[in-house]
C-alpha atoms as a printed R data frame, in Angstrom:
    type eleno elety resid chain resno      x        y        z
1   ATOM     1    CA   UNK     A     1 15.662 -317.586  -45.293
2   ATOM     2    CA   UNK     A     2 16.521 -315.821  -48.478
3   ATOM     3    CA   UNK     A     3 19.570 -313.605  -48.246
4   ATOM     4    CA   UNK     A     4 20.501 -311.382  -51.131
5   ATOM     5    CA   UNK     A     5 24.049 -310.183  -51.587
6   ATOM     6    CA   UNK     A     6 25.352 -307.218  -53.490
7   ATOM     7    CA   UNK     A     7 28.572 -308.050  -55.289
8   ATOM     8    CA   UNK     A     8 31.411 -305.805  -54.209
9   ATOM     9    CA   UNK     A     9 35.110 -306.219  -54.645
10  ATOM    10    CA   UNK     A    10 36.891 -307.179  -51.448
11  ATOM    11    CA   UNK     A    11 38.509 -304.237  -49.662
12  ATOM    12    CA   UNK     A    12 41.925 -305.732  -50.397
13  ATOM    13    CA   UNK     A    13 41.308 -305.503  -54.163
14  ATOM    14    CA   UNK     A    14 40.402 -301.832  -54.388
15  ATOM    15    CA   UNK     A    15 43.900 -300.820  -55.477
16  ATOM    16    CA   UNK     A    16 44.340 -299.452  -58.972
17  ATOM    17    CA   UNK     A    17 46.650 -302.206  -60.188
18  ATOM    18    CA   UNK     A    18 45.011 -305.178  -58.509
19  ATOM    19    CA   UNK     A    19 44.159 -308.000  -60.914
20  ATOM    20    CA   UNK     A    20 41.053 -308.913  -58.912
21  ATOM    21    CA   UNK     A    21 39.939 -305.295  -59.034
22  ATOM    22    CA   UNK     A    22 40.403 -305.285  -62.811
23  ATOM    23    CA   UNK     A    23 38.282 -308.439  -63.131
24  ATOM    24    CA   UNK     A    24 35.560 -306.877  -60.978
25  ATOM    25    CA   UNK     A    25 35.594 -303.672  -63.031
26  ATOM    26    CA   UNK     A    26 35.273 -305.716  -66.229
27  ATOM    27    CA   UNK     A    27 32.277 -307.581  -64.787
28  ATOM    28    CA   UNK     A    28 30.604 -304.303  -63.883
29  ATOM    29    CA   UNK     A    29 31.379 -302.813  -67.300
30  ATOM    30    CA   UNK     A    30 30.088 -305.946  -69.035
31  ATOM    31    CA   UNK     A    31 26.837 -305.670  -67.114
32  ATOM    32    CA   UNK     A    32 26.336 -302.147  -68.464
33  ATOM    33    CA   UNK     A    33 27.769 -302.553  -71.951
34  ATOM    34    CA   UNK     A    34 26.297 -306.007  -72.474
35  ATOM    35    CA   UNK     A    35 23.055 -306.159  -70.498
36  ATOM    36    CA   UNK     A    36 22.735 -309.882  -71.213
37  ATOM    37    CA   UNK     A    37 25.821 -310.400  -69.028
38  ATOM    38    CA   UNK     A    38 24.067 -308.860  -66.007
39  ATOM    39    CA   UNK     A    39 20.567 -310.085  -66.767
40  ATOM    40    CA   UNK     A    40 21.231 -313.520  -65.270
41  ATOM    41    CA   UNK     A    41 21.562 -312.019  -61.771
42  ATOM    42    CA   UNK     A    42 18.530 -309.806  -62.332
43  ATOM    43    CA   UNK     A    43 16.418 -312.733  -63.545
44  ATOM    44    CA   UNK     A    44 17.482 -314.834  -60.559
45  ATOM    45    CA   UNK     A    45 16.309 -312.116  -58.188
46  ATOM    46    CA   UNK     A    46 13.069 -311.741  -60.117
47  ATOM    47    CA   UNK     A    47 12.344 -315.463  -59.861
48  ATOM    48    CA   UNK     A    48 12.448 -315.416  -56.052
49  ATOM    49    CA   UNK     A    49  8.755 -314.521  -55.764
50  ATOM    50    CA   UNK     A    50  7.714 -318.159  -55.380
51  ATOM    51    CA   UNK     A    51 10.236 -318.642  -52.608
52  ATOM    52    CA   UNK     A    52  8.991 -315.480  -50.932
53  ATOM    53    CA   UNK     A    53  5.422 -316.791  -50.980
54  ATOM    54    CA   UNK     A    54  6.627 -319.981  -49.295
55  ATOM    55    CA   UNK     A    55  8.400 -317.865  -46.673
56  ATOM    56    CA   UNK     A    56  5.196 -315.886  -46.127
57  ATOM    57    CA   UNK     A    57  3.309 -319.114  -45.497
58  ATOM    58    CA   UNK     A    58  5.999 -320.354  -43.087
59  ATOM    59    CA   UNK     A    59  5.941 -317.006  -41.316
60  ATOM    60    CA   UNK     A    60  2.169 -317.107  -40.883
61  ATOM    61    CA   UNK     A    61  2.311 -320.725  -39.683
62  ATOM    62    CA   UNK     A    62  4.999 -319.854  -37.128
63  ATOM    63    CA   UNK     A    63  3.032 -316.854  -35.890
64  ATOM    64    CA   UNK     A    64 -0.054 -319.005  -35.397
65  ATOM    65    CA   UNK     A    65  2.018 -321.606  -33.593
66  ATOM    66    CA   UNK     A    66  3.595 -319.200  -31.100
67  ATOM    67    CA   UNK     A    67  0.732 -316.701  -30.789
68  ATOM    68    CA   UNK     A    68 -0.787 -318.306  -27.707
69  ATOM    69    CA   UNK     A    69  2.425 -318.548  -25.655
70  ATOM    70    CA   UNK     A    70  3.147 -315.424  -23.568
71  ATOM    71    CA   UNK     A    71  6.765 -316.531  -23.005
72  ATOM    72    CA   UNK     A    72  7.401 -316.280  -26.734
73  ATOM    73    CA   UNK     A    73  5.588 -312.950  -27.223
74  ATOM    74    CA   UNK     A    74  8.864 -310.983  -27.147
75  ATOM    75    CA   UNK     A    75 10.365 -313.261  -29.791
76  ATOM    76    CA   UNK     A    76  7.220 -313.093  -31.901
77  ATOM    77    CA   UNK     A    77  7.322 -309.309  -31.835
78  ATOM    78    CA   UNK     A    78 11.015 -309.210  -32.793
79  ATOM    79    CA   UNK     A    79 10.478 -311.876  -35.446
80  ATOM    80    CA   UNK     A    80  7.641 -309.824  -36.945
81  ATOM    81    CA   UNK     A    81  9.877 -306.738  -37.034
82  ATOM    82    CA   UNK     A    82 12.666 -308.684  -38.698
83  ATOM    83    CA   UNK     A    83 10.305 -310.228  -41.201
84  ATOM    84    CA   UNK     A    84  8.765 -306.842  -42.042
85  ATOM    85    CA   UNK     A    85 12.268 -305.422  -42.557
86  ATOM    86    CA   UNK     A    86 13.091 -308.401  -44.752
87  ATOM    87    CA   UNK     A    87  9.908 -307.912  -46.832
88  ATOM    88    CA   UNK     A    88 10.605 -304.207  -47.193
89  ATOM    89    CA   UNK     A    89 14.172 -304.970  -48.262
90  ATOM    90    CA   UNK     A    90 12.940 -307.534  -50.775
91  ATOM    91    CA   UNK     A    91 10.364 -305.124  -52.218
92  ATOM    92    CA   UNK     A    92 12.994 -302.378  -52.462
93  ATOM    93    CA   UNK     A    93 15.320 -304.786  -54.200
94  ATOM    94    CA   UNK     A    94 12.597 -305.725  -56.697
95  ATOM    95    CA   UNK     A    95 11.985 -302.027  -57.329
96  ATOM    96    CA   UNK     A    96 15.703 -301.416  -57.795
97  ATOM    97    CA   UNK     A    97 16.042 -304.400  -60.125
98  ATOM    98    CA   UNK     A    98 13.191 -303.069  -62.239
99  ATOM    99    CA   UNK     A    99 14.834 -299.653  -62.224
100 ATOM   100    CA   UNK     A   100 18.145 -301.264  -63.292
101 ATOM   101    CA   UNK     A   101 16.379 -303.051  -66.149
102 ATOM   102    CA   UNK     A   102 14.800 -299.760  -67.243
103 ATOM   103    CA   UNK     A   103 18.149 -298.013  -67.045
104 ATOM   104    CA   UNK     A   104 19.789 -300.816  -69.041
105 ATOM   105    CA   UNK     A   105 17.139 -300.426  -71.723
106 ATOM   106    CA   UNK     A   106 17.709 -296.672  -71.727
107 ATOM   107    CA   UNK     A   107 21.451 -297.203  -72.035
108 ATOM   108    CA   UNK     A   108 20.927 -299.518  -74.997
109 ATOM   109    CA   UNK     A   109 18.546 -297.048  -76.642
110 ATOM   110    CA   UNK     A   110 20.868 -294.135  -75.980
111 ATOM   111    CA   UNK     A   111 23.876 -296.120  -77.185
112 ATOM   112    CA   UNK     A   112 22.051 -296.771  -80.445
113 ATOM   113    CA   UNK     A   113 21.218 -293.069  -80.700
114 ATOM   114    CA   UNK     A   114 24.822 -292.109  -79.995
115 ATOM   115    CA   UNK     A   115 26.021 -294.602  -82.600
116 ATOM   116    CA   UNK     A   116 23.605 -293.154  -85.157
117 ATOM   117    CA   UNK     A   117 24.719 -289.625  -84.251
118 ATOM   118    CA   UNK     A   118 28.366 -290.609  -84.650
119 ATOM   119    CA   UNK     A   119 27.632 -292.160  -88.025
120 ATOM   120    CA   UNK     A   120 25.785 -289.009  -89.097
121 ATOM   121    CA   UNK     A   121 28.663 -286.918  -87.801
122 ATOM   122    CA   UNK     A   122 31.104 -288.986  -89.835
123 ATOM   123    CA   UNK     A   123 28.897 -288.653  -92.911
124 ATOM   124    CA   UNK     A   124 28.660 -284.900  -92.321
125 ATOM   125    CA   UNK     A   125 32.432 -284.711  -91.948
126 ATOM   126    CA   UNK     A   126 32.876 -286.570  -95.230
127 ATOM   127    CA   UNK     A   127 30.326 -284.288  -96.909
128 ATOM   128    CA   UNK     A   128 32.149 -281.220  -95.587
129 ATOM   129    CA   UNK     A   129 35.468 -282.528  -96.940
130 ATOM   130    CA   UNK     A   130 33.874 -283.248 -100.315
131 ATOM   131    CA   UNK     A   131 32.247 -279.808 -100.462
132 ATOM   132    CA   UNK     A   132 35.539 -278.111  -99.510
133 ATOM   133    CA   UNK     A   133 37.225 -279.907 -102.411
134 ATOM   134    CA   UNK     A   134 34.416 -278.795 -104.735
135 ATOM   135    CA   UNK     A   135 34.763 -275.201 -103.512
136 ATOM   136    CA   UNK     A   136 38.523 -275.372 -104.026
137 ATOM   137    CA   UNK     A   137 37.995 -276.648 -107.590
138 ATOM   138    CA   UNK     A   138 35.423 -273.908 -108.206
139 ATOM   139    CA   UNK     A   139 37.869 -271.236 -107.000
140 ATOM   140    CA   UNK     A   140 40.552 -272.699 -109.260
141 ATOM   141    CA   UNK     A   141 38.076 -272.537 -112.127
142 ATOM   142    CA   UNK     A   142 37.276 -268.911 -111.218
143 ATOM   143    CA   UNK     A   143 40.987 -268.066 -111.141
144 ATOM   144    CA   UNK     A   144 41.514 -269.662 -114.555
145 ATOM   145    CA   UNK     A   145 38.483 -267.810 -115.910
146 ATOM   146    CA   UNK     A   146 39.825 -264.540 -114.461
147 ATOM   147    CA   UNK     A   147 43.219 -265.187 -116.074
148 ATOM   148    CA   UNK     A   148 41.520 -265.927 -119.413
149 ATOM   149    CA   UNK     A   149 39.421 -262.777 -119.034
150 ATOM   150    CA   UNK     A   150 42.543 -260.686 -118.351
151 ATOM   151    CA   UNK     A   151 44.295 -262.244 -121.362
152 ATOM   152    CA   UNK     A   152 41.224 -261.565 -123.464
153 ATOM   153    CA   UNK     A   153 41.044 -257.937 -122.238
154 ATOM   154    CA   UNK     A   154 44.732 -257.471 -123.000
155 ATOM   155    CA   UNK     A   155 44.227 -258.982 -126.431
156 ATOM   156    CA   UNK     A   156 41.259 -256.667 -127.064
157 ATOM   157    CA   UNK     A   157 43.316 -253.688 -125.903
158 ATOM   158    CA   UNK     A   158 46.226 -254.750 -128.118
159 ATOM   159    CA   UNK     A   159 43.913 -255.255 -131.104
160 ATOM   160    CA   UNK     A   160 42.291 -251.838 -130.541
161 ATOM   161    CA   UNK     A   161 45.679 -250.220 -130.386
162 ATOM   162    CA   UNK     A   162 46.701 -252.015 -133.621
163 ATOM   163    CA   UNK     A   163 43.570 -250.819 -135.337
164 ATOM   164    CA   UNK     A   164 44.160 -247.244 -134.234
165 ATOM   165    CA   UNK     A   165 47.751 -247.373 -135.502
């Protein structure tokens, strides 16, 4: 039979400072940050379809073999229930794997969008700094022009008073 396991850290490694826990966390983070790191497990699960078909054939053969024996009817019924549960579990796992792949693609797309937004934000920040400097220079220019204007007005006033005298 095909048994699928979900990787979990052992209960003894769940502590915050455990080295094994840190390794597990890194593996999980790598699977999300670097989807290629987690794609090996996903691809392995995806490639189990051929094995599942072989199991289906074996299941059907076994059912045909024991279908005529009333002594084995109880076992056949339980075996069918177990096999149906197994199939349902396998199909759910395939659905979840596909969903994980879709989510990984979304994460990559969103990460690219976030990176672009951060770059734009940085560019905007640089533009704001540059424009603030330009505004500061313009205000300095205005202040100098105002000072020149006041000097010129004083000079005009002084010249007018000289002419009158």
